[in-house]
Amino acid sequence: MTQRYLIALGSNVRHHRHGPPPAVLRAALAELVREGLAVERASPVIATAPLGPSRRRYANAVAILATDLPPDALLRRLKAVERRFGRRPGRRWAARVLDLDLVLWEGGAWSSPGLTVPHVAFRRRRFVLEPAAAIAPRWRDPLTGRTLRQLLGRQLLARCDTF
């Protein structure tokens, strides 16, 4: 049974073959297709400030994938693609050539060792919400019931309150 997922893509390190981070994200989407995953829709790439100790700006995007894989099998596939692009286990928040996160699943919530869907931090991450609301504004967070557009609006309002 085909299922749809929202994944987040990020890069802030140039790849020796694919080039700068925006090109890395485009190459990663092409690799996901070669892996047998249908990319139904992809957002434009946006440039964002880094979180944590990295000083390099990120290229970020999201995509909607369709596959017969359950969430944990999709995560394994995403991590294999990251490794092929040169991602190595290491420091959390460090610079990376490719980061692929499973954010939402149309099947609702999922929890297994090493995976929680929806992604635990996506509601606080404008670099995920902004491109996600652009391509899937009516997708709902299964835990809050809010749409991606509503979550982005709340995030933007929260930022305004801090000024």
PDB file of C-alpha atoms in Angstrom, residues 13-154:
ATOM      1  CA  VAL A  13      28.869  21.415   3.047  1.00  0.00           C
ATOM      2  CA  ARG A  14      29.960  21.335  -0.579  1.00  0.00           C
ATOM      3  CA  HIS A  15      30.032  17.837  -2.106  1.00  0.00           C
ATOM      4  CA  HIS A  16      33.054  16.869  -4.217  1.00  0.00           C
ATOM      5  CA  ARG A  17      30.853  15.703  -7.118  1.00  0.00           C
ATOM      6  CA  HIS A  18      27.497  17.475  -6.716  1.00  0.00           C
ATOM      7  CA  GLY A  19      28.791  20.917  -5.770  1.00  0.00           C
ATOM      8  CA  PRO A  20      27.329  23.492  -3.359  1.00  0.00           C
ATOM      9  CA  PRO A  21      24.570  22.670  -0.852  1.00  0.00           C
ATOM     10  CA  PRO A  22      21.577  23.578  -3.100  1.00  0.00           C
ATOM     11  CA  ALA A  23      22.943  21.226  -5.774  1.00  0.00           C
ATOM     12  CA  VAL A  24      23.466  18.540  -3.115  1.00  0.00           C
ATOM     13  CA  LEU A  25      19.742  18.685  -2.282  1.00  0.00           C
ATOM     14  CA  ARG A  26      18.767  18.355  -5.956  1.00  0.00           C
ATOM     15  CA  ALA A  27      21.143  15.404  -6.332  1.00  0.00           C
ATOM     16  CA  ALA A  28      19.716  13.799  -3.176  1.00  0.00           C
ATOM     17  CA  LEU A  29      16.184  14.022  -4.597  1.00  0.00           C
ATOM     18  CA  ALA A  30      17.392  12.335  -7.784  1.00  0.00           C
ATOM     19  CA  GLU A  31      19.057   9.622  -5.684  1.00  0.00           C
ATOM     20  CA  LEU A  32      15.809   9.022  -3.780  1.00  0.00           C
ATOM     21  CA  VAL A  33      14.062   8.447  -7.115  1.00  0.00           C
ATOM     22  CA  ARG A  34      16.803   5.968  -8.112  1.00  0.00           C
ATOM     23  CA  GLU A  35      16.100   4.248  -4.779  1.00  0.00           C
ATOM     24  CA  GLY A  36      12.530   3.622  -5.935  1.00  0.00           C
ATOM     25  CA  LEU A  37      10.894   6.405  -3.945  1.00  0.00           C
ATOM     26  CA  ALA A  38       8.436   8.609  -5.818  1.00  0.00           C
ATOM     27  CA  VAL A  39       9.080  12.302  -5.230  1.00  0.00           C
ATOM     28  CA  GLU A  40       5.570  13.720  -5.635  1.00  0.00           C
ATOM     29  CA  ARG A  41       6.500  17.283  -4.830  1.00  0.00           C
ATOM     30  CA  ALA A  42       9.561  19.218  -3.685  1.00  0.00           C
ATOM     31  CA  SER A  43       9.793  22.719  -2.284  1.00  0.00           C
ATOM     32  CA  PRO A  44      12.159  25.388  -3.477  1.00  0.00           C
ATOM     33  CA  VAL A  45      15.501  25.428  -1.665  1.00  0.00           C
ATOM     34  CA  ILE A  46      15.831  28.137   0.985  1.00  0.00           C
ATOM     35  CA  ALA A  47      18.968  29.441   2.714  1.00  0.00           C
ATOM     36  CA  THR A  48      18.867  29.440   6.514  1.00  0.00           C
ATOM     37  CA  ALA A  49      21.067  30.217   9.476  1.00  0.00           C
ATOM     38  CA  PRO A  50      22.610  27.196  11.218  1.00  0.00           C
ATOM     39  CA  LEU A  51      21.500  25.738  14.531  1.00  0.00           C
ATOM     40  CA  GLY A  52      24.182  24.785  17.024  1.00  0.00           C
ATOM     41  CA  PRO A  53      27.934  25.189  16.566  1.00  0.00           C
ATOM     42  CA  SER A  54      28.092  25.120  12.765  1.00  0.00           C
ATOM     43  CA  ARG A  55      28.845  28.495  11.198  1.00  0.00           C
ATOM     44  CA  ARG A  56      27.905  27.651   7.626  1.00  0.00           C
ATOM     45  CA  ARG A  57      24.480  28.601   6.271  1.00  0.00           C
ATOM     46  CA  TYR A  58      22.217  25.734   5.281  1.00  0.00           C
ATOM     47  CA  ALA A  59      20.316  24.956   2.136  1.00  0.00           C
ATOM     48  CA  ASN A  60      16.959  23.480   3.233  1.00  0.00           C
ATOM     49  CA  ALA A  61      13.969  22.000   1.429  1.00  0.00           C
ATOM     50  CA  VAL A  62      11.188  19.480   1.971  1.00  0.00           C
ATOM     51  CA  ALA A  63       9.680  16.850  -0.271  1.00  0.00           C
ATOM     52  CA  ILE A  64       6.661  14.594  -0.316  1.00  0.00           C
ATOM     53  CA  LEU A  65       7.620  10.988  -1.021  1.00  0.00           C
ATOM     54  CA  ALA A  66       5.361   8.088  -1.919  1.00  0.00           C
ATOM     55  CA  THR A  67       6.463   4.528  -1.179  1.00  0.00           C
ATOM     56  CA  ASP A  68       5.230   1.164   0.032  1.00  0.00           C
ATOM     57  CA  LEU A  69       7.814   1.220   2.831  1.00  0.00           C
ATOM     58  CA  PRO A  70       6.748   1.578   6.469  1.00  0.00           C
ATOM     59  CA  PRO A  71       8.337   4.475   8.407  1.00  0.00           C
ATOM     60  CA  ASP A  72      11.257   2.543   9.918  1.00  0.00           C
ATOM     61  CA  ALA A  73      12.237   1.031   6.551  1.00  0.00           C
ATOM     62  CA  LEU A  74      12.034   4.458   4.900  1.00  0.00           C
ATOM     63  CA  LEU A  75      14.315   5.884   7.593  1.00  0.00           C
ATOM     64  CA  ARG A  76      16.888   3.159   6.881  1.00  0.00           C
ATOM     65  CA  ARG A  77      16.730   4.048   3.181  1.00  0.00           C
ATOM     66  CA  LEU A  78      17.184   7.766   3.936  1.00  0.00           C
ATOM     67  CA  LYS A  79      20.189   7.055   6.172  1.00  0.00           C
ATOM     68  CA  ALA A  80      21.763   4.876   3.443  1.00  0.00           C
ATOM     69  CA  VAL A  81      21.464   7.791   0.995  1.00  0.00           C
ATOM     70  CA  GLU A  82      23.067  10.121   3.555  1.00  0.00           C
ATOM     71  CA  ARG A  83      26.014   7.711   3.894  1.00  0.00           C
ATOM     72  CA  ARG A  84      26.458   7.513   0.115  1.00  0.00           C
ATOM     73  CA  PHE A  85      26.705  11.310   0.074  1.00  0.00           C
ATOM     74  CA  GLY A  86      29.471  11.167   2.668  1.00  0.00           C
ATOM     75  CA  ARG A  87      27.574  11.641   5.902  1.00  0.00           C
ATOM     76  CA  ARG A  88      29.424  10.136   8.825  1.00  0.00           C
ATOM     77  CA  PRO A  89      28.184   9.629  12.367  1.00  0.00           C
ATOM     78  CA  GLY A  90      29.553  12.298  14.615  1.00  0.00           C
ATOM     79  CA  ARG A  91      28.750  15.423  16.493  1.00  0.00           C
ATOM     80  CA  ARG A  92      25.146  16.439  16.681  1.00  0.00           C
ATOM     81  CA  TRP A  93      24.483  19.819  15.001  1.00  0.00           C
ATOM     82  CA  ALA A  94      27.796  19.693  13.121  1.00  0.00           C
ATOM     83  CA  ALA A  95      28.218  20.771   9.491  1.00  0.00           C
ATOM     84  CA  ARG A  96      27.032  18.053   7.102  1.00  0.00           C
ATOM     85  CA  VAL A  97      26.905  17.325   3.439  1.00  0.00           C
ATOM     86  CA  LEU A  98      23.380  15.876   3.654  1.00  0.00           C
ATOM     87  CA  ASP A  99      20.707  15.517   6.310  1.00  0.00           C
ATOM     88  CA  LEU A 100      17.449  13.705   5.543  1.00  0.00           C
ATOM     89  CA  ASP A 101      14.746  13.674   8.239  1.00  0.00           C
ATOM     90  CA  LEU A 102      11.405  11.925   8.190  1.00  0.00           C
ATOM     91  CA  VAL A 103       9.041  14.640   9.450  1.00  0.00           C
ATOM     92  CA  LEU A 104       5.450  13.476   8.867  1.00  0.00           C
ATOM     93  CA  TRP A 105       3.657  10.349   7.689  1.00  0.00           C
ATOM     94  CA  GLU A 106       0.129  10.374   6.327  1.00  0.00           C
ATOM     95  CA  GLY A 107      -0.544   7.338   8.546  1.00  0.00           C
ATOM     96  CA  GLY A 108      -0.312   9.493  11.666  1.00  0.00           C
ATOM     97  CA  ALA A 109       2.092   8.996  14.544  1.00  0.00           C
ATOM     98  CA  TRP A 110       4.789   6.300  14.694  1.00  0.00           C
ATOM     99  CA  SER A 111       7.279   5.338  17.338  1.00  0.00           C
ATOM    100  CA  SER A 112      10.014   2.734  17.277  1.00  0.00           C
ATOM    101  CA  PRO A 113      13.577   2.606  18.602  1.00  0.00           C
ATOM    102  CA  GLY A 114      15.406   5.404  16.819  1.00  0.00           C
ATOM    103  CA  LEU A 115      12.364   6.957  15.125  1.00  0.00           C
ATOM    104  CA  THR A 116       9.500   9.163  16.236  1.00  0.00           C
ATOM    105  CA  VAL A 117       7.004  10.528  13.705  1.00  0.00           C
ATOM    106  CA  PRO A 118       6.083  13.315  13.670  1.00  0.00           C
ATOM    107  CA  HIS A 119       9.647  14.573  14.085  1.00  0.00           C
ATOM    108  CA  VAL A 120       9.902  15.820  17.659  1.00  0.00           C
ATOM    109  CA  ALA A 121      11.237  19.300  16.808  1.00  0.00           C
ATOM    110  CA  PHE A 122       9.578  20.139  13.478  1.00  0.00           C
ATOM    111  CA  ARG A 123       6.962  22.470  15.022  1.00  0.00           C
ATOM    112  CA  ARG A 124       9.755  24.807  16.185  1.00  0.00           C
ATOM    113  CA  ARG A 125      11.755  24.783  12.957  1.00  0.00           C
ATOM    114  CA  ARG A 126      10.859  27.495  10.513  1.00  0.00           C
ATOM    115  CA  PHE A 127      13.328  26.005   7.996  1.00  0.00           C
ATOM    116  CA  VAL A 128      11.024  22.958   7.867  1.00  0.00           C
ATOM    117  CA  LEU A 129       7.637  24.631   8.322  1.00  0.00           C
ATOM    118  CA  GLU A 130       8.101  27.354   5.716  1.00  0.00           C
ATOM    119  CA  PRO A 131       8.855  25.060   2.739  1.00  0.00           C
ATOM    120  CA  ALA A 132       6.426  22.421   4.055  1.00  0.00           C
ATOM    121  CA  ALA A 133       3.550  24.911   4.252  1.00  0.00           C
ATOM    122  CA  ALA A 134       4.380  25.991   0.694  1.00  0.00           C
ATOM    123  CA  ILE A 135       3.871  22.496  -0.780  1.00  0.00           C
ATOM    124  CA  ALA A 136       1.498  20.826   1.706  1.00  0.00           C
ATOM    125  CA  PRO A 137      -0.347  23.591   3.615  1.00  0.00           C
ATOM    126  CA  ARG A 138      -3.261  21.337   4.599  1.00  0.00           C
ATOM    127  CA  TRP A 139      -1.236  18.404   5.925  1.00  0.00           C
ATOM    128  CA  ARG A 140      -1.967  18.026   9.622  1.00  0.00           C
ATOM    129  CA  ASP A 141       0.232  17.320  12.575  1.00  0.00           C
ATOM    130  CA  PRO A 142      -1.370  14.149  13.994  1.00  0.00           C
ATOM    131  CA  LEU A 143      -0.604  15.209  17.568  1.00  0.00           C
ATOM    132  CA  THR A 144      -1.940  18.779  17.548  1.00  0.00           C
ATOM    133  CA  GLY A 145      -4.422  18.541  14.669  1.00  0.00           C
ATOM    134  CA  ARG A 146      -3.039  21.789  13.239  1.00  0.00           C
ATOM    135  CA  THR A 147      -2.201  22.180   9.564  1.00  0.00           C
ATOM    136  CA  LEU A 148       1.307  22.997   8.435  1.00  0.00           C
ATOM    137  CA  ARG A 149       0.092  26.478   7.503  1.00  0.00           C
ATOM    138  CA  GLN A 150      -1.283  26.972  11.035  1.00  0.00           C
ATOM    139  CA  LEU A 151       1.935  25.701  12.620  1.00  0.00           C
ATOM    140  CA  LEU A 152       3.991  28.104  10.506  1.00  0.00           C
ATOM    141  CA  GLY A 153       1.697  30.991  11.485  1.00  0.00           C
ATOM    142  CA  ARG A 154       2.096  30.142  15.170  1.00  0.00           C
TER     143      ARG A 154
END
